[in-house]
Every structure is written in structure tokens, then in C-alpha cells.
Amino acid sequence: MVAPIQPVPGPGLQSIPPDLHICSESNRIGRYPSTAAGSMPILEIRLRASTAAEPVRKRDCNMRQIQLTPSTDHELPARMMRMHHVCLVVSDIDATRDFYVNVLGFEEIHRPTDFVFHGAYFRNGDVEVHVVRETEPGRLTKHAPGWDGEELRTGLCHHFAVMVESFEPFLAAMRERGLERVGGPRVRDDYVEQIYIADPDGHIIELLYQHTPDAGHARRIEIFDLGIAVPVAPGHHVLDPRATYGLKPTNSQDHMR
């Protein structure tokens, strides 16, 4: 708490109500018209309220109330957020642009012109990806995390995820460029299917598709029978979905390839 200080006599400063503290003062010449008695003291005066619900008041040097503000400690804004963008460091802006626009369906949007480094902004629906070019050639490769195949298959790696209405448009565009997914598929027990793809610099993007419960059950069995289902983590085996859902188990060795 700020200790009270004694007021400095001056024009217009007559008396201070007992419920007020002087928090600060300054003799700033030119802030008010000068008088024969000198410059007018500038005061910020705060009410020491008797209860938390009472307001903080500021008064001018003539004790006229000039502002009301709440002083309760619990009236802070809620700590709500929304995702704004993901930023990635890339080696080639043109190759990145081709991937995000022509494979993932983003549109390139305006980027502020006052940056001193090269980059680009892309948006698809509510998803926004910003990219910046590495500061020197080879820096990105030098500091790449180097995920192994099992980590990529299961998604145990740095990545960002987007929900899609279908995997096929993205996978078809990748196949046209000779690319394939690097991880998945896996259907979680909330019936969300996951696959993972990589951009030209190896940044991992997870694509998610929400199945209905019946479709999710069927899809788990389908990818298991095709031998393309992945485990939940490196070193774990793929569970037979028939056993999970109370159906007759099959020999997993007959279905994995």
C-alpha cells in the first residue's frame, strides 16, 4: 500500500477528504496556467475504499471527481484464447507454396510488408500457416529432429493437426507428386481416424477425420485386415479390433504385411 504523503499547498488545493490518499504529485510547469503562487500541483488521488466493492476515484486538485473505475480483484477478463496461426521455418518458399496451395488447398493471403525476412501466409478455413525462410541455407536440415519411421508412423513427433472432410483429395494430390503418407492410418477409440503427411521440409501435418461409431468400428477392422493399421506407439503391436469389440479374434500374423 502506498503511504500517504502530505499535500503541497497551492492554488485550488484546499482540503483533502479523509477517505482519500495522495498517491503521487508533481509540480509540472506548463501543465496548468502558472499563478503568482507558483505552478499548480498535479495530484493523483485514490480512494481507500472500505469494502472491495467500492470504486476507485480520481479527483483533480480542486477535489472534483473525474473518473470512476472498479477496484474488485475478481473482475479480471477471462483467459480465453483461439488459435491464430502456426509458424514454420522452411528452406524454399516456392516449394512450400506449391505444397500448401496445390496439395493441401490453402490460399495465400496478404502478409504485412514491414518484415525484414522472407515468408508467406496461407489460410484454409480457420487454419492459418505462416512460413519464414531459414536464415542461412542448410540451417533447417542441420537442426532437424530426425524422427525415425516408427515415430512417424504413430505420430510420436512434432506436428500440427487439422480436421478434414475426406482424406482422398489430399492423398490424390500427393500421389500426383509421387508422395505418400508418412504415418497412420489409425482409428482412435473416439472414432477419429489419423494419418500423417510431411511437407517439403519434413514438417509433419496430421489429418483427422471423424467417423460415426458404426463406421469407425468397420474402418478399424478394414485397416487391420488390409495390414495398414499402425500401433498406438513405437514398439507396441497392433491390436485386433475384433477382440476389442467382442468379436472372434483373427490371427494377426495373417493380416499384417
Coordinates of C-alpha atoms in Angstrom, one line a residue:
M1 CA 0.0 0.0 0.0
V2 CA 1.2 3.5 -0.8
A3 CA 2.0 5.5 2.2
P4 CA 0.1 8.9 2.4
I5 CA 2.2 12.0 1.7
Q6 CA 1.5 15.4 2.8
P7 CA -0.2 17.8 0.2
V8 CA 1.8 20.7 -1.1
P9 CA -0.2 24.0 -0.6
G10 CA -1.1 25.6 -3.9
P11 CA -3.9 27.3 -5.8
G12 CA -7.1 25.3 -5.8
L13 CA -5.8 22.7 -3.2
Q14 CA -8.0 23.4 -0.2
S15 CA -8.6 20.3 1.8
I16 CA -8.4 16.5 1.2
P17 CA -11.4 14.4 2.3
P18 CA -10.5 11.9 5.0
D19 CA -11.2 8.9 2.7
L20 CA -8.6 9.9 0.1
H21 CA -4.9 9.1 -0.2
I22 CA -2.5 11.2 -2.3
C23 CA -0.6 8.6 -4.4
S24 CA 1.6 10.9 -6.4
E25 CA 2.3 14.6 -7.1
S26 CA 4.4 16.6 -9.5
N27 CA 5.0 20.3 -10.0
R28 CA 4.9 20.4 -13.7
I29 CA 5.2 23.9 -15.0
G30 CA 3.1 24.5 -18.1
R31 CA 0.6 21.7 -17.3
Y32 CA -1.7 24.3 -15.7
P33 CA -1.5 28.1 -16.1
S34 CA 1.1 29.5 -13.7
T35 CA 0.0 31.7 -10.9
A36 CA 1.6 34.2 -8.6
A37 CA 1.8 31.4 -6.0
G38 CA 3.6 29.1 -8.4
S39 CA 2.6 26.1 -10.6
M40 CA -0.4 24.0 -9.6
P41 CA 0.4 20.7 -8.1
I42 CA -0.8 17.7 -10.1
L43 CA -2.1 15.0 -7.9
E44 CA -3.4 11.5 -8.5
I45 CA -5.7 10.7 -5.5
R46 CA -7.1 7.3 -4.8
L47 CA -9.9 6.4 -2.6
R48 CA -9.1 3.8 0.0
A49 CA -12.4 2.1 -0.1
S50 CA -13.9 0.5 3.0
T51 CA -15.1 -2.5 1.0
A52 CA -13.8 -4.3 -2.1
A53 CA -16.9 -3.4 -4.0
E54 CA -16.4 0.4 -3.6
P55 CA -14.9 2.2 -6.6
V56 CA -11.5 3.8 -7.1
R57 CA -12.0 7.5 -7.7
K58 CA -9.6 10.1 -9.2
R59 CA -10.1 13.8 -8.4
D60 CA -8.5 16.9 -9.7
C61 CA -6.7 19.4 -7.4
N62 CA -10.0 21.1 -6.7
M63 CA -11.3 17.8 -5.3
R64 CA -13.7 17.3 -8.2
Q65 CA -14.3 13.7 -9.1
I66 CA -13.1 13.0 -12.6
Q67 CA -13.2 9.2 -13.0
L68 CA -14.8 6.1 -11.7
T69 CA -13.2 2.7 -12.1
P70 CA -13.9 -0.7 -10.4
S71 CA -11.5 -1.9 -7.9
T72 CA -12.6 -5.5 -7.2
D73 CA -9.8 -8.0 -7.7
H74 CA -12.0 -10.7 -9.2
E75 CA -13.1 -8.7 -12.2
L76 CA -10.3 -9.8 -14.5
P77 CA -11.0 -10.8 -18.1
A78 CA -11.4 -14.5 -18.7
R79 CA -8.3 -16.1 -20.0
M80 CA -9.9 -17.3 -23.3
M81 CA -7.9 -17.9 -26.5
R82 CA -8.3 -19.0 -30.0
M83 CA -5.6 -20.4 -32.2
H84 CA -4.3 -17.8 -34.6
H85 CA -1.5 -19.5 -36.6
V86 CA 1.3 -22.0 -36.8
C87 CA 4.7 -20.7 -37.9
L88 CA 7.2 -22.9 -39.7
V89 CA 10.7 -22.3 -40.8
V90 CA 11.2 -23.5 -44.4
S91 CA 14.1 -23.7 -46.9
D92 CA 12.2 -22.9 -50.1
I93 CA 9.2 -20.5 -50.2
D94 CA 8.2 -21.6 -53.7
A95 CA 8.2 -25.3 -52.9
T96 CA 6.3 -24.7 -49.7
R97 CA 3.8 -22.5 -51.6
D98 CA 3.2 -25.3 -54.1
F99 CA 2.6 -27.9 -51.3
Y100 CA 0.3 -25.8 -49.1
V101 CA -1.7 -24.3 -52.0
N102 CA -1.9 -27.2 -54.5
V103 CA -1.7 -30.2 -52.2
L104 CA -3.5 -29.0 -49.0
G105 CA -5.8 -26.5 -50.7
F106 CA -4.7 -23.4 -48.8
E107 CA -4.9 -19.9 -50.3
E108 CA -2.1 -17.5 -50.0
I109 CA -3.2 -14.4 -48.1
H110 CA -1.7 -10.9 -47.5
R111 CA 1.4 -10.8 -45.4
P112 CA 2.5 -7.5 -43.8
T113 CA 5.1 -5.7 -45.8
D114 CA 7.3 -4.5 -42.9
F115 CA 9.0 -7.8 -42.1
V116 CA 12.8 -7.8 -42.8
F117 CA 12.8 -11.6 -43.6
H118 CA 11.2 -13.6 -46.4
G119 CA 8.0 -15.5 -45.8
A120 CA 4.4 -16.2 -46.8
Y121 CA 0.9 -16.6 -45.1
F122 CA -1.6 -19.3 -46.1
R123 CA -5.1 -20.0 -44.9
N124 CA -7.6 -22.8 -45.3
G125 CA -10.9 -22.2 -43.4
D126 CA -9.9 -21.4 -39.8
V127 CA -6.4 -22.8 -40.2
E128 CA -3.6 -20.3 -40.8
V129 CA 0.0 -21.3 -41.5
H130 CA 2.8 -18.7 -41.7
V131 CA 6.2 -19.7 -43.1
V132 CA 9.5 -17.9 -42.9
R133 CA 12.7 -18.7 -44.9
E134 CA 15.7 -20.1 -42.9
T135 CA 18.3 -17.5 -42.2
E136 CA 21.1 -19.5 -44.0
P137 CA 21.0 -22.4 -46.4
G138 CA 21.1 -25.8 -44.7
R139 CA 20.3 -24.5 -41.2
L140 CA 16.9 -26.3 -41.1
T141 CA 18.4 -29.6 -42.2
K142 CA 21.2 -29.3 -39.7
H143 CA 18.8 -28.9 -36.8
A144 CA 16.1 -31.3 -38.0
P145 CA 14.9 -33.6 -35.2
G146 CA 15.3 -36.8 -37.3
W147 CA 12.2 -38.8 -36.4
D148 CA 12.5 -42.5 -37.2
G149 CA 10.0 -44.5 -39.2
E150 CA 8.1 -45.9 -36.2
E151 CA 7.8 -42.4 -34.6
L152 CA 6.4 -41.0 -37.8
R153 CA 4.0 -44.0 -38.3
T154 CA 2.5 -43.5 -34.9
G155 CA 2.6 -39.7 -34.7
L156 CA 5.1 -39.5 -31.9
C157 CA 6.7 -36.4 -33.3
H158 CA 6.2 -32.6 -33.5
H159 CA 3.2 -31.9 -35.7
F160 CA 0.1 -29.8 -36.0
A161 CA -3.3 -31.3 -36.8
V162 CA -6.3 -30.3 -38.9
M163 CA -9.7 -31.9 -39.3
V164 CA -10.8 -32.7 -42.8
E165 CA -14.0 -33.9 -44.5
S166 CA -12.1 -36.6 -46.5
F167 CA -8.5 -37.8 -46.8
E168 CA -8.8 -38.6 -50.5
P169 CA -8.4 -35.2 -52.1
F170 CA -5.1 -34.7 -50.2
L171 CA -3.8 -38.1 -50.8
A172 CA -4.6 -37.9 -54.5
A173 CA -2.8 -34.6 -54.8
M174 CA 0.2 -36.2 -53.1
R175 CA 0.2 -39.2 -55.3
E176 CA 0.4 -36.9 -58.3
R177 CA 3.7 -35.7 -56.9
G178 CA 5.0 -39.2 -56.0
L179 CA 4.3 -38.6 -52.3
E180 CA 2.7 -40.9 -49.7
R181 CA 1.6 -40.5 -46.1
V182 CA 4.3 -41.0 -43.5
G183 CA 2.1 -42.2 -40.7
G184 CA -1.2 -43.8 -39.9
P185 CA -3.9 -44.8 -40.5
R186 CA -5.2 -45.4 -37.0
V187 CA -8.7 -45.1 -35.8
R188 CA -8.8 -44.0 -32.2
D189 CA -11.5 -45.2 -29.7
D190 CA -13.3 -41.9 -30.2
Y191 CA -13.7 -42.9 -33.9
V192 CA -11.3 -40.3 -35.2
E193 CA -9.0 -41.6 -37.9
Q194 CA -5.5 -40.2 -38.1
I195 CA -2.9 -40.1 -40.9
Y196 CA 0.3 -38.1 -41.1
I197 CA 1.9 -36.4 -44.1
A198 CA 5.1 -34.3 -44.5
D199 CA 5.7 -31.0 -46.3
P200 CA 8.8 -30.4 -48.4
D201 CA 10.9 -29.7 -45.3
G202 CA 9.6 -32.6 -43.3
H203 CA 7.2 -30.7 -41.1
I204 CA 4.5 -33.2 -40.1
I205 CA 0.8 -32.5 -40.5
E206 CA -1.8 -34.7 -39.0
L207 CA -5.1 -35.1 -40.9
L208 CA -8.1 -36.1 -38.9
Y209 CA -11.4 -37.5 -40.0
Q210 CA -14.4 -38.1 -37.6
H211 CA -16.3 -41.3 -38.2
T212 CA -19.6 -42.3 -36.8
P213 CA -19.4 -45.1 -34.2
D214 CA -20.5 -47.8 -36.6
A215 CA -18.3 -46.5 -39.4
G216 CA -15.4 -46.2 -37.0
H217 CA -15.8 -49.9 -35.9
A218 CA -15.9 -51.0 -39.5
R219 CA -12.9 -48.9 -40.5
R220 CA -10.8 -50.3 -37.7
I221 CA -11.5 -53.8 -38.9
E222 CA -10.9 -52.8 -42.5
I223 CA -7.4 -51.3 -42.0
F224 CA -6.4 -54.2 -39.7
D225 CA -7.4 -56.7 -42.4
L226 CA -5.5 -54.7 -45.0
G227 CA -2.4 -54.8 -42.9
I228 CA -2.1 -51.0 -42.8
A229 CA -3.2 -50.2 -39.3
V230 CA -0.5 -48.8 -37.0
P231 CA 0.1 -49.3 -33.3
V232 CA -0.6 -46.6 -30.7
A233 CA 3.2 -46.0 -30.1
P234 CA 6.6 -47.3 -31.2
G235 CA 7.2 -50.8 -30.0
H236 CA 3.5 -51.7 -29.5
H237 CA 1.8 -54.3 -31.5
V238 CA -1.4 -53.6 -33.5
L239 CA -4.5 -54.7 -31.6
D240 CA -7.1 -56.9 -33.3
P241 CA -10.2 -54.8 -33.4
R242 CA -12.4 -57.9 -33.3
A243 CA -11.1 -58.7 -29.9
T244 CA -11.6 -55.2 -28.8
Y245 CA -15.2 -55.2 -29.8
G246 CA -16.1 -58.7 -28.6
L247 CA -15.9 -60.5 -31.9
K248 CA -13.9 -63.6 -32.8
P249 CA -10.2 -62.7 -33.0
T250 CA -8.3 -63.4 -36.2
N251 CA -4.6 -64.4 -36.4
S252 CA -2.8 -61.1 -36.6
Q253 CA 0.1 -62.7 -38.5
D254 CA -2.2 -63.5 -41.4
H255 CA -3.2 -59.8 -41.8
M256 CA 0.0 -57.9 -41.3
R257 CA 2.3 -57.2 -44.2

